[in-house]
Coordinates of C-alpha atoms in Angstrom, one line a residue:
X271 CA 22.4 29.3 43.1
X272 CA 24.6 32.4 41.9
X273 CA 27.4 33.8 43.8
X274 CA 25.8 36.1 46.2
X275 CA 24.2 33.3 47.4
X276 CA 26.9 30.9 47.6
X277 CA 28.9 33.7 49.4
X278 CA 26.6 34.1 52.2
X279 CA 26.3 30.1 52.7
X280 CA 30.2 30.1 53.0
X281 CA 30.1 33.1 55.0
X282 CA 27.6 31.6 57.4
X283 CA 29.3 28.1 57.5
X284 CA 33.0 29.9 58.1
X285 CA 33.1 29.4 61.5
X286 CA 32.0 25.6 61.3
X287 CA 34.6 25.2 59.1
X288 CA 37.2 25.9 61.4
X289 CA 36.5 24.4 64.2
X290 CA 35.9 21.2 62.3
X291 CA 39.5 22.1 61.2
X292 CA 40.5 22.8 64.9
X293 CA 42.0 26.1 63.7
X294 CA 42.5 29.2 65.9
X295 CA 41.2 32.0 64.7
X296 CA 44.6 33.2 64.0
X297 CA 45.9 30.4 61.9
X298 CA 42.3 30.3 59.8
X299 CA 43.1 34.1 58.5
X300 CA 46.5 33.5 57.7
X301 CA 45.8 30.3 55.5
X302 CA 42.9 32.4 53.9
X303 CA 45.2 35.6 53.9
X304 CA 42.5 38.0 56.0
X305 CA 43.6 39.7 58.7
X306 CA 41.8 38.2 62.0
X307 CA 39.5 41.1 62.3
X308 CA 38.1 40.8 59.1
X309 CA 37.6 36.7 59.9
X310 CA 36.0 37.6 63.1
X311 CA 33.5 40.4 61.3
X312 CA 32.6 37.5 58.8
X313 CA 32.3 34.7 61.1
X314 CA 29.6 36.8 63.6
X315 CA 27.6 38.0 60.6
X316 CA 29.0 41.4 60.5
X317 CA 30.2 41.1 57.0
X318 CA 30.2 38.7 54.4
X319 CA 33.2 37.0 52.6
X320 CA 34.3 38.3 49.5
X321 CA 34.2 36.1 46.5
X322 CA 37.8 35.3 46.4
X323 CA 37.7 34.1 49.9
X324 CA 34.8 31.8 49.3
X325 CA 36.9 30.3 46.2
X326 CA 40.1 30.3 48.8
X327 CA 37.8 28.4 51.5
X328 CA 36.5 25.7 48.7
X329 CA 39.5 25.5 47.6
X330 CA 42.0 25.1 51.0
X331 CA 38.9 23.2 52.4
X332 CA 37.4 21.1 49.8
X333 CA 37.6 18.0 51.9
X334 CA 35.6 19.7 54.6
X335 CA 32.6 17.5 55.6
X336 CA 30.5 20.8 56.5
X337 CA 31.0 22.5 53.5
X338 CA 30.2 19.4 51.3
X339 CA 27.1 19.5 53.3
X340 CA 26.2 22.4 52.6
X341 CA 26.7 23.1 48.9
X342 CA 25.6 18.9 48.2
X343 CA 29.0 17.5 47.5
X344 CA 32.1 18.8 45.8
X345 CA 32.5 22.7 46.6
X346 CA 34.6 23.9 43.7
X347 CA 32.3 21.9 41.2
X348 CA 29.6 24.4 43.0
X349 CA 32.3 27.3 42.3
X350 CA 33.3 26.3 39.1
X351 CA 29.7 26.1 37.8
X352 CA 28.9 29.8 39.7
X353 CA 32.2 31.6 38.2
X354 CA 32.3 29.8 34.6
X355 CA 27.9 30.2 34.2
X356 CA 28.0 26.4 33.5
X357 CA 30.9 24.1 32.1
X358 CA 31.1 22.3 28.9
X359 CA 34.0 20.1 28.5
X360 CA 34.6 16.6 29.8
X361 CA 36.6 17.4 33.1
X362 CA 37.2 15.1 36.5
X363 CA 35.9 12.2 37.4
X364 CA 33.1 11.7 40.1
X365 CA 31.5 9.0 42.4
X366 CA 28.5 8.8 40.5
X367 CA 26.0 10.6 42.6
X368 CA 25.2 8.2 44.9
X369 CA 24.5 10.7 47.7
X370 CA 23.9 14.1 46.8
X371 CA 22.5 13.5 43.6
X372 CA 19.3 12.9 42.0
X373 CA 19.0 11.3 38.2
X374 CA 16.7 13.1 36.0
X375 CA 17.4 11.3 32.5
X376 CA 19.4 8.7 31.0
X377 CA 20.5 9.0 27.3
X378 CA 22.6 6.7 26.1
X379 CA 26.1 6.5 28.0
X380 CA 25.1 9.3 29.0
X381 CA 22.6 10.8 31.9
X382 CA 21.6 13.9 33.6
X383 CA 21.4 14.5 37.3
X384 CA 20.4 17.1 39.9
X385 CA 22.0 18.3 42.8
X386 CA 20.0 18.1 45.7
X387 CA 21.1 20.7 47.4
X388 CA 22.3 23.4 45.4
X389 CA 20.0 22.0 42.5
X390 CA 22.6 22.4 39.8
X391 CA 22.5 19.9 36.3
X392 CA 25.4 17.7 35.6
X393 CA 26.2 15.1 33.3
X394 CA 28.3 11.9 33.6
X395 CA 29.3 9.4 31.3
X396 CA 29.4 5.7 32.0
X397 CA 32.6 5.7 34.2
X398 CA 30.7 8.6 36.2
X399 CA 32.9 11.9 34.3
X400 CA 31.7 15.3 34.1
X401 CA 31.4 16.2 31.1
X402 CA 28.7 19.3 31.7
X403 CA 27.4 21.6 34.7
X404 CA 25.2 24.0 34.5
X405 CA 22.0 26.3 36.6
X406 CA 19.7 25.8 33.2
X407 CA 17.8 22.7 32.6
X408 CA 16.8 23.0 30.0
X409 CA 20.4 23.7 28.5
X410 CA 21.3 20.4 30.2
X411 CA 19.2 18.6 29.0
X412 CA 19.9 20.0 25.3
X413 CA 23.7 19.3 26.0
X414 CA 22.7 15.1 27.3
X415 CA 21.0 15.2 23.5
X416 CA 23.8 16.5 21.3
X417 CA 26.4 14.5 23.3
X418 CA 24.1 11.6 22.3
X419 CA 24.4 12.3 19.0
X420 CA 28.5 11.9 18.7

């Protein structure tokens, strides 16, 4: 997934979004600070979002139940692995993949798992921390060896 394409999912889930909110149309653009045309041109397909209103929507809206759906869990680990091209540093903890998550390989304390949906690499330690994201395989799976290795 790169960011054009995880624009147009968030501009074609935008509307689902806010009603699962129960927001006007009104109160939507002002939390996302676009003027209510430019929400209604998005939500009918007209135009897309721009990519600091999809951050602003998995941001403001992480907790949304459609959008977790439809990136396969946490939408600003999505983000952050888009805008960063993969992260490298041990950051939050997670829930251990027990839904949208497939395991690949375990190394250690460590082990490598896919995301089913938007078929990103992560890896968690033992008490389910990220400690790396990333699009490239076979950089994860170099990463789940060197962190082996410490």
């Amino acid at each position: 997934m790169n960011k054009q394409e995880l624009t147009d999912l968030i501009s074609l889930k935008l509307r689902v979004v806010r009603l699962e909110r129960e927001y006007s149309q009104q109160k939507m653009a002002n939390v996302l600070g676009l003027s209510k045309k430019t929400l209604i041109q998005i939500e009918k397909g007209r135009a897309g979002a721009s990519w600091t209103a999809v951050i602003a929507i998995c941001a403001l809206f992480r907790e949304s139940d459609v959008l977790q759906a439809t990136v396969g869990g946490d939408p600003l680990e999505v983000l952050e692995t888009i805008a960063h091209d993969g992260i490298d540093r041990p950051i939050d903890q997670s829930m251990g993949g027990k839904v949208w998550w497939r395991e690949l390989e375990t190394n250690g304390r460590f082990r490598l798992q896919q995301n089913l949906i938007s078929q990103h690499f992560r890896i968690l330690d033992d008490e389910h921390f990220r400690w790396y994201s990333s699009f490239d395989e076979e950089e994860a799976r170099h990463r789940l060896s060197e962190l082996n290795k410490k």
